[in-house]
PDB file of C-alpha atoms in Angstrom:
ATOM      1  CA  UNK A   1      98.944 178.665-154.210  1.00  0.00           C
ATOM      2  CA  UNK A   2      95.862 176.944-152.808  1.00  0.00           C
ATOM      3  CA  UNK A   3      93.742 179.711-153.269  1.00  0.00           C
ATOM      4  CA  UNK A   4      91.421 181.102-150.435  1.00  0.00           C
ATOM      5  CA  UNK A   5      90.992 178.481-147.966  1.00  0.00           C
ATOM      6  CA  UNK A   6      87.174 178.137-146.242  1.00  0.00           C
ATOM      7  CA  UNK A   7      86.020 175.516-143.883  1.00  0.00           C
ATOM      8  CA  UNK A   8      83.621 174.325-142.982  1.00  0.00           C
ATOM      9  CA  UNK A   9      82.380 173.970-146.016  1.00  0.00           C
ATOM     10  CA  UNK A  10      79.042 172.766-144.918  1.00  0.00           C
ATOM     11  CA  UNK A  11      77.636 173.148-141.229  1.00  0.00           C
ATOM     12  CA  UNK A  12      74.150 172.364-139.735  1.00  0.00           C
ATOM     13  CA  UNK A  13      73.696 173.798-136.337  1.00  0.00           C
ATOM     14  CA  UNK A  14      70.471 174.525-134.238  1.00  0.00           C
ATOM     15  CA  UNK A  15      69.276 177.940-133.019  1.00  0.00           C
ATOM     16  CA  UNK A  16      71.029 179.677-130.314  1.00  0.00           C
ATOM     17  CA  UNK A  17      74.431 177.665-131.264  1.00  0.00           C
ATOM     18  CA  UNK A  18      77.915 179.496-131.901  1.00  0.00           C
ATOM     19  CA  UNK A  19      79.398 178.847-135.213  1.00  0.00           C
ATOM     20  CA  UNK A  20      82.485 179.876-135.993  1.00  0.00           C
ATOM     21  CA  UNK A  21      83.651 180.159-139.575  1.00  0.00           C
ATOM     22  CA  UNK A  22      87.529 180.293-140.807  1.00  0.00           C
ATOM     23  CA  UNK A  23      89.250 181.664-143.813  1.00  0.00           C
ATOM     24  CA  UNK A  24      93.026 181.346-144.457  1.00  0.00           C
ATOM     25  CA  UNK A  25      93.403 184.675-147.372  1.00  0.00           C
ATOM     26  CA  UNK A  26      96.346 183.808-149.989  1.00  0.00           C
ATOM     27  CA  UNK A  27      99.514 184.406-148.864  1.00  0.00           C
ATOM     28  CA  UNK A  28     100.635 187.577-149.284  1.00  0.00           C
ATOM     29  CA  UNK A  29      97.429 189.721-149.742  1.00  0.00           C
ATOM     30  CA  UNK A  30      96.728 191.925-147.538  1.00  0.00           C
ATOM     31  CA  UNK A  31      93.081 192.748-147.503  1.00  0.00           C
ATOM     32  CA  UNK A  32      90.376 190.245-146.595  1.00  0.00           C
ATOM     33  CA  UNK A  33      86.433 190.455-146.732  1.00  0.00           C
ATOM     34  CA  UNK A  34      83.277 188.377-145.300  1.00  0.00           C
ATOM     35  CA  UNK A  35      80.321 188.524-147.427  1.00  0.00           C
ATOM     36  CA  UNK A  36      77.029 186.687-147.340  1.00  0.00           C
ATOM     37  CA  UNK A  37      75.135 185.767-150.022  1.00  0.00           C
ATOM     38  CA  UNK A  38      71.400 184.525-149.820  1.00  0.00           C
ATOM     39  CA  UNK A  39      68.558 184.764-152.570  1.00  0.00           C
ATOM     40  CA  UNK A  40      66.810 187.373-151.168  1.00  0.00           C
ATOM     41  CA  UNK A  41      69.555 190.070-150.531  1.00  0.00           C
ATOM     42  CA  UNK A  42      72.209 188.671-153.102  1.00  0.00           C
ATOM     43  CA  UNK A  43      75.871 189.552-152.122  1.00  0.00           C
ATOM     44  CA  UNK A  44      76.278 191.713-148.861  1.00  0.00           C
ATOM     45  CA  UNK A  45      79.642 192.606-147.728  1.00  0.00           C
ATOM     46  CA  UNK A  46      79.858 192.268-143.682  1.00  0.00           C
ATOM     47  CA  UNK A  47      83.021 193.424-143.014  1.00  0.00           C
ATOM     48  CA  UNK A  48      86.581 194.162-144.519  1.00  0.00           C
ATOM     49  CA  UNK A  49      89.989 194.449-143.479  1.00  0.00           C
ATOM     50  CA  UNK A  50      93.420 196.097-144.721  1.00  0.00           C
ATOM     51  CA  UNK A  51      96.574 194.059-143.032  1.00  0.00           C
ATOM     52  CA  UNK A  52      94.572 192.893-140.457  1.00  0.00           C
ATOM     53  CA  UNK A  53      92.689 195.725-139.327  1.00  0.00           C
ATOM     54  CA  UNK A  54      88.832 196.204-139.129  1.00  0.00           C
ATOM     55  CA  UNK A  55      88.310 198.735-142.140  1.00  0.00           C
ATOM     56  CA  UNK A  56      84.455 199.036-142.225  1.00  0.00           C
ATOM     57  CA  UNK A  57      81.983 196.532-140.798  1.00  0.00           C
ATOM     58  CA  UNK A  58      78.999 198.605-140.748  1.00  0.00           C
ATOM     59  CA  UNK A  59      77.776 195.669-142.922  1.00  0.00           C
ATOM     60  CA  UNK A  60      77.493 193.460-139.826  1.00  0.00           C
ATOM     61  CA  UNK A  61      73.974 192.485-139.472  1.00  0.00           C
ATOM     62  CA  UNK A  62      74.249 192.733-135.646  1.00  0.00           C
ATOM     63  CA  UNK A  63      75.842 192.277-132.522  1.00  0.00           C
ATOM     64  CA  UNK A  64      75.250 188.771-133.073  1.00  0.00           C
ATOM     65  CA  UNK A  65      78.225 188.816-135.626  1.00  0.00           C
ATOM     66  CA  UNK A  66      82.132 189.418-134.660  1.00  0.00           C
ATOM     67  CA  UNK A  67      85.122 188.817-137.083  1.00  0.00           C
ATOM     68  CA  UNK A  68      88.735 188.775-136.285  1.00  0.00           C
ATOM     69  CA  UNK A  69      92.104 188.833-138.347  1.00  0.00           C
ATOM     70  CA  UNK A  70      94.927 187.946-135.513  1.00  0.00           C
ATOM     71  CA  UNK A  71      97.438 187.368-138.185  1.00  0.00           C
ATOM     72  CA  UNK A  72      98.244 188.131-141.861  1.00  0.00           C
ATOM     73  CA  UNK A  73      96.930 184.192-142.884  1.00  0.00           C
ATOM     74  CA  UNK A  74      93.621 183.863-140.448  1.00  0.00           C
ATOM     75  CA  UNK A  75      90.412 185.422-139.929  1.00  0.00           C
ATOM     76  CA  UNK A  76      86.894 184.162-138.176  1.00  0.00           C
ATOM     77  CA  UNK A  77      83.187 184.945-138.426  1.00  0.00           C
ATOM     78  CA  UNK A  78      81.382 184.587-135.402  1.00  0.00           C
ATOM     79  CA  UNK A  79      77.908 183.831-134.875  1.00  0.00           C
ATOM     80  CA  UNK A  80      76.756 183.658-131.328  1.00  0.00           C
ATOM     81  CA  UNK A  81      74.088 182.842-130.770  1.00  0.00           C
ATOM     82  CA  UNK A  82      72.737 181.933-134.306  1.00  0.00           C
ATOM     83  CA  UNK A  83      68.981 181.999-135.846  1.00  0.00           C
ATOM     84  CA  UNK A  84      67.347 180.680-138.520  1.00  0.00           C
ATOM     85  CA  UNK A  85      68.005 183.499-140.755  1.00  0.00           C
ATOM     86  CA  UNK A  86      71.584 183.654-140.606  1.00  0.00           C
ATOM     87  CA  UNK A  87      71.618 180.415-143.023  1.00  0.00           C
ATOM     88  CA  UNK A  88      72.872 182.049-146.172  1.00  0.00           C
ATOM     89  CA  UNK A  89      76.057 180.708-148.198  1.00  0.00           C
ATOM     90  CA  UNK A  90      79.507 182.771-146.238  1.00  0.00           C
ATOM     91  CA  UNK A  91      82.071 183.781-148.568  1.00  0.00           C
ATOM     92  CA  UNK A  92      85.693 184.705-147.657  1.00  0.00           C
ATOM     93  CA  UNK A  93      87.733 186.928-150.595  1.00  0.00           C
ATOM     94  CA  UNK A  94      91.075 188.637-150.077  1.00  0.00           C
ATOM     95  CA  UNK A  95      93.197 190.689-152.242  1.00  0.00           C
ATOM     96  CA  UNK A  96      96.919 192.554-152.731  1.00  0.00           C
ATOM     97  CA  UNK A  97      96.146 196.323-151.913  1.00  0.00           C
ATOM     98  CA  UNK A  98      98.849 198.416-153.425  1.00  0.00           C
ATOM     99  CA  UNK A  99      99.818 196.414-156.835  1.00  0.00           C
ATOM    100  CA  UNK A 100      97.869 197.197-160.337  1.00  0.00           C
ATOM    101  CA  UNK A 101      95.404 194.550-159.458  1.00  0.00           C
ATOM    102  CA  UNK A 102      94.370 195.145-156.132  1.00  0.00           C
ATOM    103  CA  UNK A 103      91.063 195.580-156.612  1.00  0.00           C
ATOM    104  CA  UNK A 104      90.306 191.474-158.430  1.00  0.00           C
ATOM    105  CA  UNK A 105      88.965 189.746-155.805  1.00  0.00           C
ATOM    106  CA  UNK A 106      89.745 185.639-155.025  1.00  0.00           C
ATOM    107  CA  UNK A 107      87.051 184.105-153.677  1.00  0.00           C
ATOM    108  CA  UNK A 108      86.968 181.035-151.319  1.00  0.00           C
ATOM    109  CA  UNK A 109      84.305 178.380-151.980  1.00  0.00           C
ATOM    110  CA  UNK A 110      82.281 179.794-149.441  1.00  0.00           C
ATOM    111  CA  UNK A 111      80.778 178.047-145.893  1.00  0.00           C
ATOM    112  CA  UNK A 112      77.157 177.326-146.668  1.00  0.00           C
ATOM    113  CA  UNK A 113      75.482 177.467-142.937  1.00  0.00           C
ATOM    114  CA  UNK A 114      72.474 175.872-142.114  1.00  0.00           C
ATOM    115  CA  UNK A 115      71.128 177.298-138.995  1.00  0.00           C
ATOM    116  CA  UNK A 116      67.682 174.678-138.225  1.00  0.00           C
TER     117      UNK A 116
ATOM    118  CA  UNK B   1      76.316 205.846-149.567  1.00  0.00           C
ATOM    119  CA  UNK B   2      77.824 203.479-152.393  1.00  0.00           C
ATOM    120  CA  UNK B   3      75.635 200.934-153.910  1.00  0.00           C
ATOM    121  CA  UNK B   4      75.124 198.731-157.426  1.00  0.00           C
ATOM    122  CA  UNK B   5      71.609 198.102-158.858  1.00  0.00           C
ATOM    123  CA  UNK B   6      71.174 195.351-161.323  1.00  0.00           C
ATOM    124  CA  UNK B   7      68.208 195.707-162.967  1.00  0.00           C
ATOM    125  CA  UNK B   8      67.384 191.697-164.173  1.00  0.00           C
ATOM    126  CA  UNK B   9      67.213 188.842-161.549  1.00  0.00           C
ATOM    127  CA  UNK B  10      66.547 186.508-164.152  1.00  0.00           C
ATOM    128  CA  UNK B  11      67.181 186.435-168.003  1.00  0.00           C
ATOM    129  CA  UNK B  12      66.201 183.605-169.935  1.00  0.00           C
ATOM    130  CA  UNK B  13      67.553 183.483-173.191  1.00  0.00           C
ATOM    131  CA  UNK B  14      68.049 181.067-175.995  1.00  0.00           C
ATOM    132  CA  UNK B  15      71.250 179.729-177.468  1.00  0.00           C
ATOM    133  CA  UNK B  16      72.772 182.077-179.917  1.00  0.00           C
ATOM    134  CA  UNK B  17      71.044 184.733-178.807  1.00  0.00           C
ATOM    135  CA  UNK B  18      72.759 188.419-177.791  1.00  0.00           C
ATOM    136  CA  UNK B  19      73.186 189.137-173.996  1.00  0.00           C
ATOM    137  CA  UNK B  20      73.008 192.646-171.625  1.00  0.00           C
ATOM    138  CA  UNK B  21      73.184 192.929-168.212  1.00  0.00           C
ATOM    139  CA  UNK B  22      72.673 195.731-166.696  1.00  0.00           C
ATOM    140  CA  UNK B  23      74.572 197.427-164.023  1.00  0.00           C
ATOM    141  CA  UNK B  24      74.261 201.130-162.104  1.00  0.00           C
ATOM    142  CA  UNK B  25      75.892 201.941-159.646  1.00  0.00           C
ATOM    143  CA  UNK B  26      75.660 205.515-157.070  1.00  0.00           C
ATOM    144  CA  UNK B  27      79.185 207.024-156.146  1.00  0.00           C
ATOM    145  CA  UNK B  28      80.285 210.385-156.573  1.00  0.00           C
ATOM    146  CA  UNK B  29      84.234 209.383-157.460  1.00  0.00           C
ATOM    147  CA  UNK B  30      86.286 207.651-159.008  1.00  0.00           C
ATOM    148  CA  UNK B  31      84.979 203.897-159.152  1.00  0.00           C
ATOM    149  CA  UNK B  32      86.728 200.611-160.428  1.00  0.00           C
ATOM    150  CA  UNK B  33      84.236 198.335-161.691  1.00  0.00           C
ATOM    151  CA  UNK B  34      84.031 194.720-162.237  1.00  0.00           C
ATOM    152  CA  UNK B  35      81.314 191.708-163.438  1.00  0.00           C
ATOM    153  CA  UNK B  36      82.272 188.224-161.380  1.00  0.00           C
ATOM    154  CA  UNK B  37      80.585 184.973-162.923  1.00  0.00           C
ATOM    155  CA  UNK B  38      79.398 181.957-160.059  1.00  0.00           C
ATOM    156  CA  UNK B  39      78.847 178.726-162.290  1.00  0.00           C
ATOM    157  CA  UNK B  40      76.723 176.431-160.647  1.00  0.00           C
ATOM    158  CA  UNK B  41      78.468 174.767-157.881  1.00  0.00           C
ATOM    159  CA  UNK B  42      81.601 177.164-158.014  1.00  0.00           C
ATOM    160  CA  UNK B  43      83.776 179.989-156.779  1.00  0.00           C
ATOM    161  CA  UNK B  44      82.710 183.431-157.999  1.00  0.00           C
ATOM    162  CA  UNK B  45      85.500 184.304-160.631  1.00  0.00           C
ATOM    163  CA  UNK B  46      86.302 187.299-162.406  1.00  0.00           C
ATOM    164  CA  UNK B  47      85.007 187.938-165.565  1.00  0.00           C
ATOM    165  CA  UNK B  48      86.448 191.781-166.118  1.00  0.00           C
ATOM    166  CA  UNK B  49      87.160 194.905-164.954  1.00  0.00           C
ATOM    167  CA  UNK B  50      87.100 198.415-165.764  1.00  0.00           C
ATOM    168  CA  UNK B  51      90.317 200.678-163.807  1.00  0.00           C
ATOM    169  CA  UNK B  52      90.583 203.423-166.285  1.00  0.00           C
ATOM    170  CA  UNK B  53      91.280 204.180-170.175  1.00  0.00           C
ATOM    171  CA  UNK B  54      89.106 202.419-173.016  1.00  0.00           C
ATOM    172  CA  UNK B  55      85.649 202.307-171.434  1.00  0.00           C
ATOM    173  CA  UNK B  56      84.925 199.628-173.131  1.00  0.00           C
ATOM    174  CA  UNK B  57      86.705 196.445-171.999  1.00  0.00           C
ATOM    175  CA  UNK B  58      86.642 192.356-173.068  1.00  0.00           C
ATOM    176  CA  UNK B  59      86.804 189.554-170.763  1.00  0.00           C
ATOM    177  CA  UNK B  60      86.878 185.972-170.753  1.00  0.00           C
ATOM    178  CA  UNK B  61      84.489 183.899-173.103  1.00  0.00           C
ATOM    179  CA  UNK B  62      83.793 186.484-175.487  1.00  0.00           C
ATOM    180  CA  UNK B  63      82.165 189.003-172.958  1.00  0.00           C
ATOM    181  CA  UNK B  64      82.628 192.317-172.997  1.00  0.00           C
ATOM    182  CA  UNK B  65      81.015 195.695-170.790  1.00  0.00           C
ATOM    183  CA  UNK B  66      81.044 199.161-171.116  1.00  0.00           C
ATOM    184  CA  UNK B  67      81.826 201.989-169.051  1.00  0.00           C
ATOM    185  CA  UNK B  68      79.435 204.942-169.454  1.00  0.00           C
ATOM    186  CA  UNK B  69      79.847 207.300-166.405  1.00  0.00           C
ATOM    187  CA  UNK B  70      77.315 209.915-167.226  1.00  0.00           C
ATOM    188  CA  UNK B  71      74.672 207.139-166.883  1.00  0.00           C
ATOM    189  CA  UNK B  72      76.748 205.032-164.160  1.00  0.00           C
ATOM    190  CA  UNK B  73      76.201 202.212-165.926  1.00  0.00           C
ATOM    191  CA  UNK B  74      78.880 199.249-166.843  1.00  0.00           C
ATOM    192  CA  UNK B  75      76.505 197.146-168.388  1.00  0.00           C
ATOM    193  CA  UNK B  76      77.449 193.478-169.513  1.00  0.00           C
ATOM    194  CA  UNK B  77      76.771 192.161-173.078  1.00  0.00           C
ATOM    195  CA  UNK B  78      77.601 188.994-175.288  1.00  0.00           C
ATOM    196  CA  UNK B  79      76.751 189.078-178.626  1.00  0.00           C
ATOM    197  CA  UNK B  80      76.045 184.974-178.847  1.00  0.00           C
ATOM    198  CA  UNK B  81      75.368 182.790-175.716  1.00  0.00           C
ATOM    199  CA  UNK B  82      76.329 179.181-175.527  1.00  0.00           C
ATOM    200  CA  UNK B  83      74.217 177.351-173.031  1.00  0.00           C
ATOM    201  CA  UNK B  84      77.409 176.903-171.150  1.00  0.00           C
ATOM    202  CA  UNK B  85      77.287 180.824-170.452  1.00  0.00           C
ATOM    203  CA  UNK B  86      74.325 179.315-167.908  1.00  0.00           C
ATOM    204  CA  UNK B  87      75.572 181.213-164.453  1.00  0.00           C
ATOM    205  CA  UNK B  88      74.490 183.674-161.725  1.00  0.00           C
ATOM    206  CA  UNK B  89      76.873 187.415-162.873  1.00  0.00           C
ATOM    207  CA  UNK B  90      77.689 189.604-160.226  1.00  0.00           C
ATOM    208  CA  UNK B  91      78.404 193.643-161.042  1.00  0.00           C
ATOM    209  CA  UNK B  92      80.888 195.228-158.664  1.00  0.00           C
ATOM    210  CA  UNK B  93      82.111 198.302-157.716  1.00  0.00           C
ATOM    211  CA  UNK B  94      85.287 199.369-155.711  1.00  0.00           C
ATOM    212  CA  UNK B  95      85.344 202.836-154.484  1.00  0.00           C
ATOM    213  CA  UNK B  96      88.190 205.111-153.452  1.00  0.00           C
ATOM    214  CA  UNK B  97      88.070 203.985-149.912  1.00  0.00           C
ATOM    215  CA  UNK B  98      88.593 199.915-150.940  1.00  0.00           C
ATOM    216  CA  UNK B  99      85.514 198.977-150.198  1.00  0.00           C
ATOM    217  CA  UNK B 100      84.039 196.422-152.816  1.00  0.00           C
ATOM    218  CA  UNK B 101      80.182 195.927-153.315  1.00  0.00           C
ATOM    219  CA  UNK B 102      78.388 193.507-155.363  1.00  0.00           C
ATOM    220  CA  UNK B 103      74.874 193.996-156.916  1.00  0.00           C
ATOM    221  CA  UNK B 104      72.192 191.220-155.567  1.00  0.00           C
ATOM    222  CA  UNK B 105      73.060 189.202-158.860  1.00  0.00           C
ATOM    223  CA  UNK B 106      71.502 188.001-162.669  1.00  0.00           C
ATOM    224  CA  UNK B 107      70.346 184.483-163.172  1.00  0.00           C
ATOM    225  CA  UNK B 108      71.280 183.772-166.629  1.00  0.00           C
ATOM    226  CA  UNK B 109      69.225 180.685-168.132  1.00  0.00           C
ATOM    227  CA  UNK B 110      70.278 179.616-171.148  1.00  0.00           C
ATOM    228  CA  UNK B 111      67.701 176.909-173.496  1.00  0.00           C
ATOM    229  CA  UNK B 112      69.867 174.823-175.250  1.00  0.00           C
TER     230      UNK B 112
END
């Protein structure tokens, strides 16, 4: 398996811009989170979901932010528009609820967004 | 409302030196708990986890943490660090409605 796919890895974008930020969870698990990690707040969790549906997002910084799962193999974090503090490294992790080791976490290599 | 406190953004230690992290967390039921490692420039990985039994559990690399839940603590510890133990460690904890928190995160420095 390829592991937990994230792209873009790297994106520059100005204030007020929409970024849009992908994950592809390994096949088969069924639960998928968005956290952010900065150096200030450390890792946040913004939003989690169990086979595709919205479990708890009250981690969502604001309206600003939206995140979808339209299938089992895709989700996006939207930004719209973005600031200046929304640059912060984006990390996609997904997991296998129901098995003995449901709870270990894979980690993507993360989106690091650089909002100018 | 769940949450994980580590106590040390950044330990600086020497090379053969012992290690602990430590890790509280607030949650009134049962927990699963876990330390992640980030080497520079790489995924967050796990390092171990607690489910249940032995409270005392080994991971990778000679790392091992212990589970003491009338403190809520599952601090980290290494009884020699190699200056490739040099890494940002993560405490987790999972609570009974799958949601998974990390703690803001150690700096570990090692000199060689």
């Amino acid at each position: 398996d390829a592991g937990v796919i994230q792209s873009p890895r790297h994106e520059v974008t100005e204030m007020g811009q929409e970024v849009t930020l992908r994950c592809k969870p390994i096949s088969g698990h069924n639960s998928l989170f968005w956290y952010r990690q900065t150096m200030m707040r450390g890792l946040e969790l913004l939003i989690y979901f169990n086979n595709n549906v919205p479990i708890d997002d009250s981690g969502m910084p604001e309206d600003r932010f939206s995140a979808k799962m339209p299938n089992a193999s895709f989700s996006t974090l939207k930004i719209q528009p973005s600031e200046p503090r929304d640059s912060a490294v984006y990390f996609c992790a997904s997991t296998q609820r129901g098995v003995a080791e449901a709870n270990v976490l894979t980690f993507g290599a993360g989106s690091r967004l650089t909002v100018l | 409302a769940q949450s994980v406190s580590q106590h040390n953004h950044h330990v600086i230690l020497s090379e053969a030196a012992s290690l602990e992290l430590g890790c509280n967390y607030s949650y009134g039921g049962t927990v699963n708990l876990f330390w992640y490692v980030q080497y520079p420039g790489q995924h967050l990985q796990l390092l171990l986890k607690y489910f249940s039994g032995d409270p005392l559990v080994k991971g990778i690399k000679g790392f091992e943490a212990e589970f003491i839940k009338s403190k809520f603590s599952f601090n980290l510890r290494k009884p020699s660090v190699q200056w490739s133990d040099t890494a940002e460690y993560f405490c987790a904890v999972r609570s009974s409605a799958s949601k998974i928190i990390f703690g803001s995160g150690t700096r570990l420095s090692i000199r060689p």
